[in-house]
mmCIF file of C-alpha atoms and ligand atoms in Angstrom:
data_model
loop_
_atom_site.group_PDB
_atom_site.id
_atom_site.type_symbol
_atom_site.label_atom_id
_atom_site.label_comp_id
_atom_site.label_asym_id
_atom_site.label_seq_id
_atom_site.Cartn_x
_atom_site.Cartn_y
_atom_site.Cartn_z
ATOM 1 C CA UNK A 35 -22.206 22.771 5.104
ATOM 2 C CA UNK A 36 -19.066 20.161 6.301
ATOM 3 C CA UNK A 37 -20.245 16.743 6.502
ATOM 4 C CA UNK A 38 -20.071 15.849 10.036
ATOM 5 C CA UNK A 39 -17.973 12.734 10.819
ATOM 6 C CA UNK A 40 -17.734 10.529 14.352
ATOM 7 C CA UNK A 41 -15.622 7.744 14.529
ATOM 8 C CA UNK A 42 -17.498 6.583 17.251
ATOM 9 C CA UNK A 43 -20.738 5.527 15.519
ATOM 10 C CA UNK A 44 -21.216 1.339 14.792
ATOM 11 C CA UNK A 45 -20.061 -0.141 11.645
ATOM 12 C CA UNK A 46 -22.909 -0.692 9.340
ATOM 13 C CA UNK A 47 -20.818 -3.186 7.941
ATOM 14 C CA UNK A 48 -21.878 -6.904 8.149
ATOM 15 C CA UNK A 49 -18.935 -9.438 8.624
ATOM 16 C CA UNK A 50 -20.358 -13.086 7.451
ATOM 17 C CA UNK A 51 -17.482 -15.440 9.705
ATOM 18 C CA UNK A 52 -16.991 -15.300 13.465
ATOM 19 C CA UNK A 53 -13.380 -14.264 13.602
ATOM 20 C CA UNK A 54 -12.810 -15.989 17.085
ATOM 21 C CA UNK A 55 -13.620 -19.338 15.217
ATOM 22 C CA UNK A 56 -10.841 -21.553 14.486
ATOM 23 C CA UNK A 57 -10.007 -22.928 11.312
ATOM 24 C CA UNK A 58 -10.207 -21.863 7.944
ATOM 25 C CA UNK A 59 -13.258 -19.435 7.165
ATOM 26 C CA UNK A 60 -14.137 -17.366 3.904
ATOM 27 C CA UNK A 61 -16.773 -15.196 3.857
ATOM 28 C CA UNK A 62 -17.440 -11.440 3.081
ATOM 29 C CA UNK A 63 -17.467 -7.860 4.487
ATOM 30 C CA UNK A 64 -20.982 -6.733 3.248
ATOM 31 C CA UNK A 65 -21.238 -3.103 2.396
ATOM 32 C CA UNK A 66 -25.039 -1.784 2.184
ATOM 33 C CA UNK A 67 -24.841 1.011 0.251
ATOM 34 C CA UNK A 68 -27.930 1.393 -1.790
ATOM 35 C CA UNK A 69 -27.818 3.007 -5.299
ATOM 36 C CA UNK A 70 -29.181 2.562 -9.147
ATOM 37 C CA UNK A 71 -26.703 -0.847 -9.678
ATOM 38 C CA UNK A 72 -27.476 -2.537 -6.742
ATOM 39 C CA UNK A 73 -30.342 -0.726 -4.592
ATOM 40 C CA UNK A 74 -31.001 -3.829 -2.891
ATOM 41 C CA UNK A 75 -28.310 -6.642 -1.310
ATOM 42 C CA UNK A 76 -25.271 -5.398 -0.469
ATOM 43 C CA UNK A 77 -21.243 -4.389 -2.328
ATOM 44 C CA UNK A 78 -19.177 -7.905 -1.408
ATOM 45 C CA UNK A 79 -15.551 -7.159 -0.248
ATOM 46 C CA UNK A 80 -14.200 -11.140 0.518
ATOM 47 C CA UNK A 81 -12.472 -11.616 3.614
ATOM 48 C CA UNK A 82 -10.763 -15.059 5.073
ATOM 49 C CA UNK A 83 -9.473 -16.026 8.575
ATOM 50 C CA UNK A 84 -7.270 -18.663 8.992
ATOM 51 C CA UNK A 85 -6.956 -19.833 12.893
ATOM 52 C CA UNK A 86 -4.715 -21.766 14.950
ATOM 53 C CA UNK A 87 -3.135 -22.260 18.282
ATOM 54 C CA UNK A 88 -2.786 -18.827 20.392
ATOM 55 C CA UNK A 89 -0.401 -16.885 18.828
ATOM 56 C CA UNK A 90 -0.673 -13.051 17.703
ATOM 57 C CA UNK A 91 -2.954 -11.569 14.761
ATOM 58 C CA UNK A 92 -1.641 -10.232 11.385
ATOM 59 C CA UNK A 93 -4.118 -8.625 9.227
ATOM 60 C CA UNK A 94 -2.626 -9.023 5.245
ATOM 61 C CA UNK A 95 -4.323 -6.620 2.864
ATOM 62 C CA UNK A 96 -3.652 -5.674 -0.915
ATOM 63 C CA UNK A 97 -6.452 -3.713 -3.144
ATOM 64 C CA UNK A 98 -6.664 -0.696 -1.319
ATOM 65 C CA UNK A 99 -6.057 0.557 -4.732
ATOM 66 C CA UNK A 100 -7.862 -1.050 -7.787
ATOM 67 C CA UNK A 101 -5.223 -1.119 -9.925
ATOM 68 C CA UNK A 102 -2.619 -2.319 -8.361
ATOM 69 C CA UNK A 103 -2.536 -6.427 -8.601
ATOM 70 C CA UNK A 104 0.839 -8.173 -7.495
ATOM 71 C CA UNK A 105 -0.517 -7.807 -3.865
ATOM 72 C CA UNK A 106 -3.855 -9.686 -4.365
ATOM 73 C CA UNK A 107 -2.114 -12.153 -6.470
ATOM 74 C CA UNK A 108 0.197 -12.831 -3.567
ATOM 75 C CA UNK A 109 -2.776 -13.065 -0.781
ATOM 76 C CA UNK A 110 -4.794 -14.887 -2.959
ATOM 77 C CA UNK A 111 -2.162 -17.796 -3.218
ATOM 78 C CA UNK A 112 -1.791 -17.189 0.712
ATOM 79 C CA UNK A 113 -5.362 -17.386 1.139
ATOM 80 C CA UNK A 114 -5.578 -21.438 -0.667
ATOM 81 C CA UNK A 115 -1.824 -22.677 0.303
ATOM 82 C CA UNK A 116 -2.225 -21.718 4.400
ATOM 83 C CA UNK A 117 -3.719 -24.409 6.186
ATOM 84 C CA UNK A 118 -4.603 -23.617 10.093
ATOM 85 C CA UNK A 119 -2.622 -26.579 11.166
ATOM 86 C CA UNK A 120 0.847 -24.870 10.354
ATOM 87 C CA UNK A 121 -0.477 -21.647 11.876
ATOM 88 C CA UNK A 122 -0.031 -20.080 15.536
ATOM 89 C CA UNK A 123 -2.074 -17.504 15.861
ATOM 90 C CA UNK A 124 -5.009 -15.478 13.207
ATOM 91 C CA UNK A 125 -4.267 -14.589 9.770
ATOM 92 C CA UNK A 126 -7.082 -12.152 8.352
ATOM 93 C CA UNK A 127 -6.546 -11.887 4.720
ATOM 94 C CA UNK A 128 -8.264 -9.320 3.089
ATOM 95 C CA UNK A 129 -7.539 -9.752 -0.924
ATOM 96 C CA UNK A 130 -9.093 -7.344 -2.999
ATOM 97 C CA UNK A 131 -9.875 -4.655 0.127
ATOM 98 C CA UNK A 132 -11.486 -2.046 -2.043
ATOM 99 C CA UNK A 133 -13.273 -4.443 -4.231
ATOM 100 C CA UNK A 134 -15.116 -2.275 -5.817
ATOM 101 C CA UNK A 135 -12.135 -0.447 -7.197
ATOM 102 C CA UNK A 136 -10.195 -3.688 -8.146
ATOM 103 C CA UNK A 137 -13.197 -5.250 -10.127
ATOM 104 C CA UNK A 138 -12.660 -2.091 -12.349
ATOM 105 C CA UNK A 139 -9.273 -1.980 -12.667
ATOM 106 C CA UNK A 140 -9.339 1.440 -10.748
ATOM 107 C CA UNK A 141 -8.010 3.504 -8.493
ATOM 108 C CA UNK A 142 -10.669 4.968 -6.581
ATOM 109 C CA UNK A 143 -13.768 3.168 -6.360
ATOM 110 C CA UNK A 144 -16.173 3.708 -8.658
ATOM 111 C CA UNK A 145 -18.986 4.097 -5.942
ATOM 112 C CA UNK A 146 -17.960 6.979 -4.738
ATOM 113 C CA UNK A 147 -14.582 8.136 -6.717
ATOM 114 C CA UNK A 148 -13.070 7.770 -3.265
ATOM 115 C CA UNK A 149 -9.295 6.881 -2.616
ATOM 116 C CA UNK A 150 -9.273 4.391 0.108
ATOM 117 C CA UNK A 151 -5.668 5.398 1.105
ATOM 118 C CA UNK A 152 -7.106 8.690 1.547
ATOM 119 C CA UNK A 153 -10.710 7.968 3.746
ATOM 120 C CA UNK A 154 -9.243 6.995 6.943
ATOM 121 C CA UNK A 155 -10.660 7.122 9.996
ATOM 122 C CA UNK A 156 -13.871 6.740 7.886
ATOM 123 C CA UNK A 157 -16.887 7.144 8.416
ATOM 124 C CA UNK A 158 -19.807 4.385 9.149
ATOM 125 C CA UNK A 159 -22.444 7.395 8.195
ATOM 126 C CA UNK A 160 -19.863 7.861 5.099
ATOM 127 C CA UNK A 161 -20.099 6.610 1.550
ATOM 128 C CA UNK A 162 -18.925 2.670 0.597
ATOM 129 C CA UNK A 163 -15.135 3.354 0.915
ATOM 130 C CA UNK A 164 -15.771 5.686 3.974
ATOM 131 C CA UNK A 165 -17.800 3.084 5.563
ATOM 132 C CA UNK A 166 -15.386 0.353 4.464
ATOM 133 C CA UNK A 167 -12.253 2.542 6.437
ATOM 134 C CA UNK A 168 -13.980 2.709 9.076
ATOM 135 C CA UNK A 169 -14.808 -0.879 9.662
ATOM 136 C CA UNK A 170 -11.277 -1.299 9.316
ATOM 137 C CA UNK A 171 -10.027 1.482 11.642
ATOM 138 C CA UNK A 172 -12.684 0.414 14.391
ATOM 139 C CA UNK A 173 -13.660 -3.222 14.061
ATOM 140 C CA UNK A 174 -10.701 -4.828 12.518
ATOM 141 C CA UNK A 175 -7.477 -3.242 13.445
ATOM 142 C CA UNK A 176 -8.061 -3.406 17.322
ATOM 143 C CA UNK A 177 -8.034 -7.200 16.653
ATOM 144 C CA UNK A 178 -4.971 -7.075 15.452
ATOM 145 C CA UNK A 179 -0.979 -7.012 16.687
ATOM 146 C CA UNK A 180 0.520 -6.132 13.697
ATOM 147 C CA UNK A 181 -1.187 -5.645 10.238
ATOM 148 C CA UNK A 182 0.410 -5.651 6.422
ATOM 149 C CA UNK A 183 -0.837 -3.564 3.331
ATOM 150 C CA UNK A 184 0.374 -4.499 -0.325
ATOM 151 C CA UNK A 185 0.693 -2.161 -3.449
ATOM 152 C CA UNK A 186 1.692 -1.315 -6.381
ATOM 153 C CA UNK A 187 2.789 1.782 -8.288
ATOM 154 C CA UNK A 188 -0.647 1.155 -10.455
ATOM 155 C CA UNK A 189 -1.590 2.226 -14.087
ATOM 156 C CA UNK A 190 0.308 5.478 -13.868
ATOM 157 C CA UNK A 191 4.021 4.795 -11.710
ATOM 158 C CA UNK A 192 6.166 1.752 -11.018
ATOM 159 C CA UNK A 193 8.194 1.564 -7.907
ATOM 160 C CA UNK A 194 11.543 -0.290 -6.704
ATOM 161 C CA UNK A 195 10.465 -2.916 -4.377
ATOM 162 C CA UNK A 196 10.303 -1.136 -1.070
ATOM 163 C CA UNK A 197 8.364 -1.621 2.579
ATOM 164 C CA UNK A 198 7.184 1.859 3.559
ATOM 165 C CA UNK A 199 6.841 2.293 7.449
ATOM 166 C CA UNK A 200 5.512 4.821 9.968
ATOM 167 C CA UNK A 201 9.234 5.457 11.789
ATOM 168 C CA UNK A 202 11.398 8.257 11.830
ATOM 169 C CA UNK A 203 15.088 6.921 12.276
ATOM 170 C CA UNK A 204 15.846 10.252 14.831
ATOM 171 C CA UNK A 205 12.752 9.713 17.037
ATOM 172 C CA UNK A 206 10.238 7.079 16.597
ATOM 173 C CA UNK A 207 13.046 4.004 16.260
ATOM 174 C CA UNK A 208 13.578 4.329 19.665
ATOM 175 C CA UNK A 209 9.912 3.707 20.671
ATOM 176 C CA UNK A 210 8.157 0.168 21.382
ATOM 177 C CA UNK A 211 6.184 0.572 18.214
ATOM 178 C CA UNK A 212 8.578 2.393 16.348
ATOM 179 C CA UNK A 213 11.412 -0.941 16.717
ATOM 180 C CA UNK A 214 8.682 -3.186 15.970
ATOM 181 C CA UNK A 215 7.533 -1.163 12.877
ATOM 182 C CA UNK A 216 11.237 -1.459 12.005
ATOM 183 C CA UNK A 217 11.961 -4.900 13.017
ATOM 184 C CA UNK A 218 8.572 -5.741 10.678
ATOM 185 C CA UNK A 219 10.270 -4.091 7.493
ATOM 186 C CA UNK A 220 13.617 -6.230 7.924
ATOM 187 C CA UNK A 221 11.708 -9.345 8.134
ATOM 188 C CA UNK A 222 9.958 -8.189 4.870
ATOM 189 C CA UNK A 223 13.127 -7.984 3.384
ATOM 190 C CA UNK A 224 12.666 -5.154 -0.172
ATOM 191 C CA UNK A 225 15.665 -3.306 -1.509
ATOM 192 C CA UNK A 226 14.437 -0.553 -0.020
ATOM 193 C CA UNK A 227 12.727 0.640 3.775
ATOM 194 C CA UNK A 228 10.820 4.427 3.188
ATOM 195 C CA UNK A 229 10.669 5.619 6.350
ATOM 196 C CA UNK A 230 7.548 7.861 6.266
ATOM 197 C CA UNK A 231 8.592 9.232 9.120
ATOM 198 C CA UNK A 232 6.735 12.938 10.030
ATOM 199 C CA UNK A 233 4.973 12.881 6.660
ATOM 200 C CA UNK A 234 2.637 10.099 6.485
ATOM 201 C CA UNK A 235 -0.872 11.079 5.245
ATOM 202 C CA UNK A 236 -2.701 11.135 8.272
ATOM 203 C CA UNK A 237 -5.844 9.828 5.986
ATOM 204 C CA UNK A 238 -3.578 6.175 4.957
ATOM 205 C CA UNK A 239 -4.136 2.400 6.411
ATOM 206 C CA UNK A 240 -0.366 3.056 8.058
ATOM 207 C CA UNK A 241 -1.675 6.074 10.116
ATOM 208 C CA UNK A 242 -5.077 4.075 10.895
ATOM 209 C CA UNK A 243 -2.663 1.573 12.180
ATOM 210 C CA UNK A 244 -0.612 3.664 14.266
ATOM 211 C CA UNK A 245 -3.728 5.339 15.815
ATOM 212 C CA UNK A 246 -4.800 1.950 16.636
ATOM 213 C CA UNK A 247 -1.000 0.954 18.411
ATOM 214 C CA UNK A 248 -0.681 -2.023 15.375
ATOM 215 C CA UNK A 249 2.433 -2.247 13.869
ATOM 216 C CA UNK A 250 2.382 -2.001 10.123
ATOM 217 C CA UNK A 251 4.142 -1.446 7.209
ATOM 218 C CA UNK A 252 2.964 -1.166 3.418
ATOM 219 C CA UNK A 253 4.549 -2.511 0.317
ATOM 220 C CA UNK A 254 4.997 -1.139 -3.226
ATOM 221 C CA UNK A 255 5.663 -3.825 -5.437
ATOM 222 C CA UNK A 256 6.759 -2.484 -8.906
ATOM 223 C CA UNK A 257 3.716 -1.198 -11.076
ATOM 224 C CA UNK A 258 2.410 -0.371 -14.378
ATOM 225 C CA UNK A 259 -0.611 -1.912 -13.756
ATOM 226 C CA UNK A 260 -0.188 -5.154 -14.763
ATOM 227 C CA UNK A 261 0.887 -8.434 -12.547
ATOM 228 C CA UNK A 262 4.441 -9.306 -13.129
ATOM 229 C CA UNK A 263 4.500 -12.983 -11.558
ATOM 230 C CA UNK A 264 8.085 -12.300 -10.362
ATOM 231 C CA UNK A 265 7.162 -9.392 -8.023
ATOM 232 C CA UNK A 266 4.239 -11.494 -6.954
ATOM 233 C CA UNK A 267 6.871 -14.576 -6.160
ATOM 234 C CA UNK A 268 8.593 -11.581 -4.132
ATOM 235 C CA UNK A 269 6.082 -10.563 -2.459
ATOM 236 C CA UNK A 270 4.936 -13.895 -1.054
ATOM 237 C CA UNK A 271 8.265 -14.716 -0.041
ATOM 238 C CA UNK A 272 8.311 -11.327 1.670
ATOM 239 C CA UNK A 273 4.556 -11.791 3.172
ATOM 240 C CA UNK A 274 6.174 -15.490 4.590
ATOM 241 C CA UNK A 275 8.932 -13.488 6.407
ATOM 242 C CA UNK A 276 6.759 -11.907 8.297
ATOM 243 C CA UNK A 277 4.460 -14.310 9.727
ATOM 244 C CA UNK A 278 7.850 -16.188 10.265
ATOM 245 C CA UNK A 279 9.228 -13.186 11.920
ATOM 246 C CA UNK A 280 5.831 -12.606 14.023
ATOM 247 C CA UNK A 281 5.689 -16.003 15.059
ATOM 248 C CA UNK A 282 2.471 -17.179 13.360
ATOM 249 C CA UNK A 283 4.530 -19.822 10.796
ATOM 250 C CA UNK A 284 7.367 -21.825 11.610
ATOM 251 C CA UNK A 285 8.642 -22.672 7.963
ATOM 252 C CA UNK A 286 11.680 -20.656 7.652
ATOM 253 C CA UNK A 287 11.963 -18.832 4.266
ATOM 254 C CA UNK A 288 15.170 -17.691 2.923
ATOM 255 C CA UNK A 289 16.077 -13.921 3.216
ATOM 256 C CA UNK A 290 17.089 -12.089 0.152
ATOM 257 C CA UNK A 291 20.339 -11.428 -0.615
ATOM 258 C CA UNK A 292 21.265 -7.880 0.609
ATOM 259 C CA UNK A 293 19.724 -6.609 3.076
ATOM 260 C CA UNK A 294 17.297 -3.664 2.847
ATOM 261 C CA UNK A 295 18.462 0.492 2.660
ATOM 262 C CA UNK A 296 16.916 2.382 4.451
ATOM 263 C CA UNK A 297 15.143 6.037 2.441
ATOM 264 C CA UNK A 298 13.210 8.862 3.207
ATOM 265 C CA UNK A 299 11.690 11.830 1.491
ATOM 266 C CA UNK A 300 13.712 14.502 2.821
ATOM 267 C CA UNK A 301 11.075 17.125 1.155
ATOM 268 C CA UNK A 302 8.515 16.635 -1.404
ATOM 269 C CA UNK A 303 10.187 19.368 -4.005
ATOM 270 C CA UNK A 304 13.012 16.415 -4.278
ATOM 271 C CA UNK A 305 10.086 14.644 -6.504
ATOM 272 C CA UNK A 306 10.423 15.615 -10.479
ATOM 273 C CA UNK A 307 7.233 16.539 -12.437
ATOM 274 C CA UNK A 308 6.320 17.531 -15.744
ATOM 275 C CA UNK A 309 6.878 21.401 -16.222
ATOM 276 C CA UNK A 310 4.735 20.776 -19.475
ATOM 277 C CA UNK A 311 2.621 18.239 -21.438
ATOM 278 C CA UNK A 312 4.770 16.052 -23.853
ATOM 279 C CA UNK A 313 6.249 13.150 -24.717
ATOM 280 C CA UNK A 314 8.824 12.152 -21.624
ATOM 281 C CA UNK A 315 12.154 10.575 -23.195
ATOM 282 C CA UNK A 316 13.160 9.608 -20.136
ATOM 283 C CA UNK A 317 17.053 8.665 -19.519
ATOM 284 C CA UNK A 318 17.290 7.026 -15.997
ATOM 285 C CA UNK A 319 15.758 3.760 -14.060
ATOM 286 C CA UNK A 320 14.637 2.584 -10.868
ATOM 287 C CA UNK A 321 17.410 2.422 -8.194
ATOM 288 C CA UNK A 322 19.637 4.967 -9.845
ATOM 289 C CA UNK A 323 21.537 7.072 -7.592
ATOM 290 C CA UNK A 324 21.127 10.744 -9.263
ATOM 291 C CA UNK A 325 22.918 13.792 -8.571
ATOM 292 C CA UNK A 326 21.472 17.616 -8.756
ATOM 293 C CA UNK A 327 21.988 18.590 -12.476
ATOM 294 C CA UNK A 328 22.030 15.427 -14.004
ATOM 295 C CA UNK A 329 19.877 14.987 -16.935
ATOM 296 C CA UNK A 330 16.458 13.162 -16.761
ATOM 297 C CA UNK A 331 15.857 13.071 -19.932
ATOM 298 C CA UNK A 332 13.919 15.325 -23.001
ATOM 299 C CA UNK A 333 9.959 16.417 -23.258
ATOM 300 C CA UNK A 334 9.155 16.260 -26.766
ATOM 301 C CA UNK A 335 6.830 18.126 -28.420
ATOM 302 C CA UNK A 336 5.646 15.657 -30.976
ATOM 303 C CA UNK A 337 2.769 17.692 -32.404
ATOM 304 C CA UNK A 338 5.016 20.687 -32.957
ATOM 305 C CA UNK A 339 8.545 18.909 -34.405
ATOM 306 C CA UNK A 340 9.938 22.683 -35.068
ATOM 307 C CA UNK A 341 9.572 23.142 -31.312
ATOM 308 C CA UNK A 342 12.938 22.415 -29.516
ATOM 309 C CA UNK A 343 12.925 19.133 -26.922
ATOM 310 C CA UNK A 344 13.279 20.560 -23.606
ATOM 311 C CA UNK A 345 15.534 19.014 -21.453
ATOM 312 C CA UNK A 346 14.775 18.078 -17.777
ATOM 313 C CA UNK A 347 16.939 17.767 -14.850
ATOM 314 C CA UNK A 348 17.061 16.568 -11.344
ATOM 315 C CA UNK A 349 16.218 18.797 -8.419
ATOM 316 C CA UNK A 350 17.433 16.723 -5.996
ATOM 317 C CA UNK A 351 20.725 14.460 -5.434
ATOM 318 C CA UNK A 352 19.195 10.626 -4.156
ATOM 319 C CA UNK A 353 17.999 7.172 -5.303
ATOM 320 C CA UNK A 354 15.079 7.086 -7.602
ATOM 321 C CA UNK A 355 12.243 5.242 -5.861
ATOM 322 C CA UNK A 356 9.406 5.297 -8.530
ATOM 323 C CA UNK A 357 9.187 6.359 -12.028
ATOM 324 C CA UNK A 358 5.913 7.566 -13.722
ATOM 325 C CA UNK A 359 4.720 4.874 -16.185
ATOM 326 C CA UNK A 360 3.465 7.428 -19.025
ATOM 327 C CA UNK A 361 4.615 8.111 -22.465
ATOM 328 C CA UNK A 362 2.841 11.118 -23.039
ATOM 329 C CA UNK A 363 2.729 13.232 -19.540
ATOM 330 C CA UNK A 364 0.751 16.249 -18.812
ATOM 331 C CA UNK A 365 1.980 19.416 -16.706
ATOM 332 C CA UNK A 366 1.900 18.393 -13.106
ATOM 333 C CA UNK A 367 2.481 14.637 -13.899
ATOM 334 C CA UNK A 368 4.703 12.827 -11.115
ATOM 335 C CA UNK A 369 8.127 11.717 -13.399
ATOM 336 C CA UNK A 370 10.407 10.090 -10.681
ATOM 337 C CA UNK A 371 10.281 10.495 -6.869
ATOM 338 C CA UNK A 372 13.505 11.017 -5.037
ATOM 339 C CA UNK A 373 14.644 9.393 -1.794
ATOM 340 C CA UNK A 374 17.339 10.050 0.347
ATOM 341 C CA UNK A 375 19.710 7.642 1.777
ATOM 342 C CA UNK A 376 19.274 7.192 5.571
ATOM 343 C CA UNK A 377 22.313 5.661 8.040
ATOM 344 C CA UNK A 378 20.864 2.922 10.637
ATOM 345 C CA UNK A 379 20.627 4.178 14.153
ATOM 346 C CA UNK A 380 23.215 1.689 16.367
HETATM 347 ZN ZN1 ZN B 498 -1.532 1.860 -3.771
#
């Protein structure tokens, strides 16, 4: 039988600080989800509000995936250095949002195997990352006037620095929310915009948010799996833009130097993956501007060293926007994804 869902149904989720306090409050979304580890109490996922003056509200989130750390690192120095006395308006900072998943070091939490980027609208019925969604979706994001989501590539990709927003350059640019989706991703300032345009997962935090009329865009901030302090510097920098741009700080932080391209992914066979398991020798890096034909690089067949190296090549002409992260690759494994350049409306 399908599970049945409604969005409707009240958040089972207990919030532990009054968000139309002022001030600085930490506290914790409280998940009560009963099983053999905890059958009793309740899954923490921390949450802080910092409050001042009568300006808008920016939700700032990072940990949707587990393994992906520059963005916590960045909120978490957010979360200490803002003081509500600089601050016009709400910052809700939401560090480690599938906690769960970034206490393991994993993608999908290990409640419920779930990927959070894939569980929206939710479901307060649902399991923990269902149930967490939709307290998001329903409780949170209606609070909010614009809302910010930081990632990573993870354990198995690494991305250029880019701001990924819901807008189609054609259409949705010429809309209230589409400009202020845009205007959002200048302020953010990455070598790269990916307009999601058409394609968005309908299941993400950026679709939740443009159900819910909040401008948004998401970051990926390199990869690997690690937490390379310069992309964190970045992406508090980037993070500062924004609240500069929105009007909830008034310290003015330097842009970066060029200002961002704009991409998009003009179809998902532009994206190269393994046509078999082997070693990947692979013979390009992020940012490269690829043409159809051009070498990737070699699968190697270290097991079977009679075997010739295959070599790969690209599909697709574009700029390479993430590489996979993996030595050894299995058939089906994502190798580089391809964007393609896209001219700014006037
Ligand atoms: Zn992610």
């Amino acid at each position: 039988m399908p599970v049945m869902t409604d969005s409707s149904a009240e958040t089972r989720i207990k919030i532990s600080i009054d968000l139309d306090q002022p001030g600085r409050q930490i506290g914790d979304l409280q998940i009560k989800w009963s099983d053999n580890q905890r059958p009793l109490g309740y899954y923490p996922v921390p949450v802080a509000c910092i409050a001042g003056g009568s300006g808008p509200t920016v939700l700032l989130s990072a940990g949707v995936h587990g393994d992906e750390f520059e963005g916590p690192a960045a909120l978490m120095r957010l979360l200490q250095d803002l003081s509500p006395a600089e601050i016009n308006g709400r910052i809700i900072i939401l560090p480690a949002l599938n906690t769960p998943a970034v206490l393991a070091s994993s993608r999908v939490s290990p409640l419920d195997q779930v990927n959070m980027n894939r569980a929206f609208p939710g479901d307060a019925n649902g399991g923990p990352t269902h149930m967490l969604a939709h307290f998001i979706e329903t409780c949170l994001l209606p609070e909010c006037d614009a809302a910010i989501d930081l990632h990573s590539g993870g354990k198995a990709a690494v991305f250029a620095p880019c701001v990924l927003t819901q807008a189609d350059m054609q259409a949705d640019t010429q809309t209230d929310i589409g400009k202020r989706n845009m205007a959002l991703a200048d302020a953010f300032g990455a070598p790269f915009i990916w307009l999601s345009g058409k394609n968005n997962d309908n299941r993400s935090v950026n679709a939740a948010a443009a159900r819910q009329g909040v401008s948004m865009v998401a970051a990926e901030l390199g990869g690997g799996g690690g937490c390379d302090g310069l992309m964190t510097d970045f992406a508090e920098r980037a993070v500062r833009r924004c609240l500069q741009h929105l009007g909830i700080l008034s310290v003015t932080v330097e842009a970066e130097a060029a200002a961002s391209r704009l991409v998009e992914f003009s179809a998902s066979g532009h994206n190269l993956a393994a046509p078999a398991s082997g070693l990947f020798d692979r013979q390009f890096g992020l940012g490269d501007e690829v043409q159809v034909g051009d070498s990737a690089g070699y699968l190697h067949f270290v097991d079977e060293p009679s075997r010739a190296s295959m070599e790969l090549k690209f599909a697709a002409s574009g700029i390479v926007l993430a590489q996979g992260n993996r030595g050894l690759v299995e058939r089906g494994d994502s190798l580089a994804m391809i964007a393609q350049p896209v001219a700014r409306a006037r």
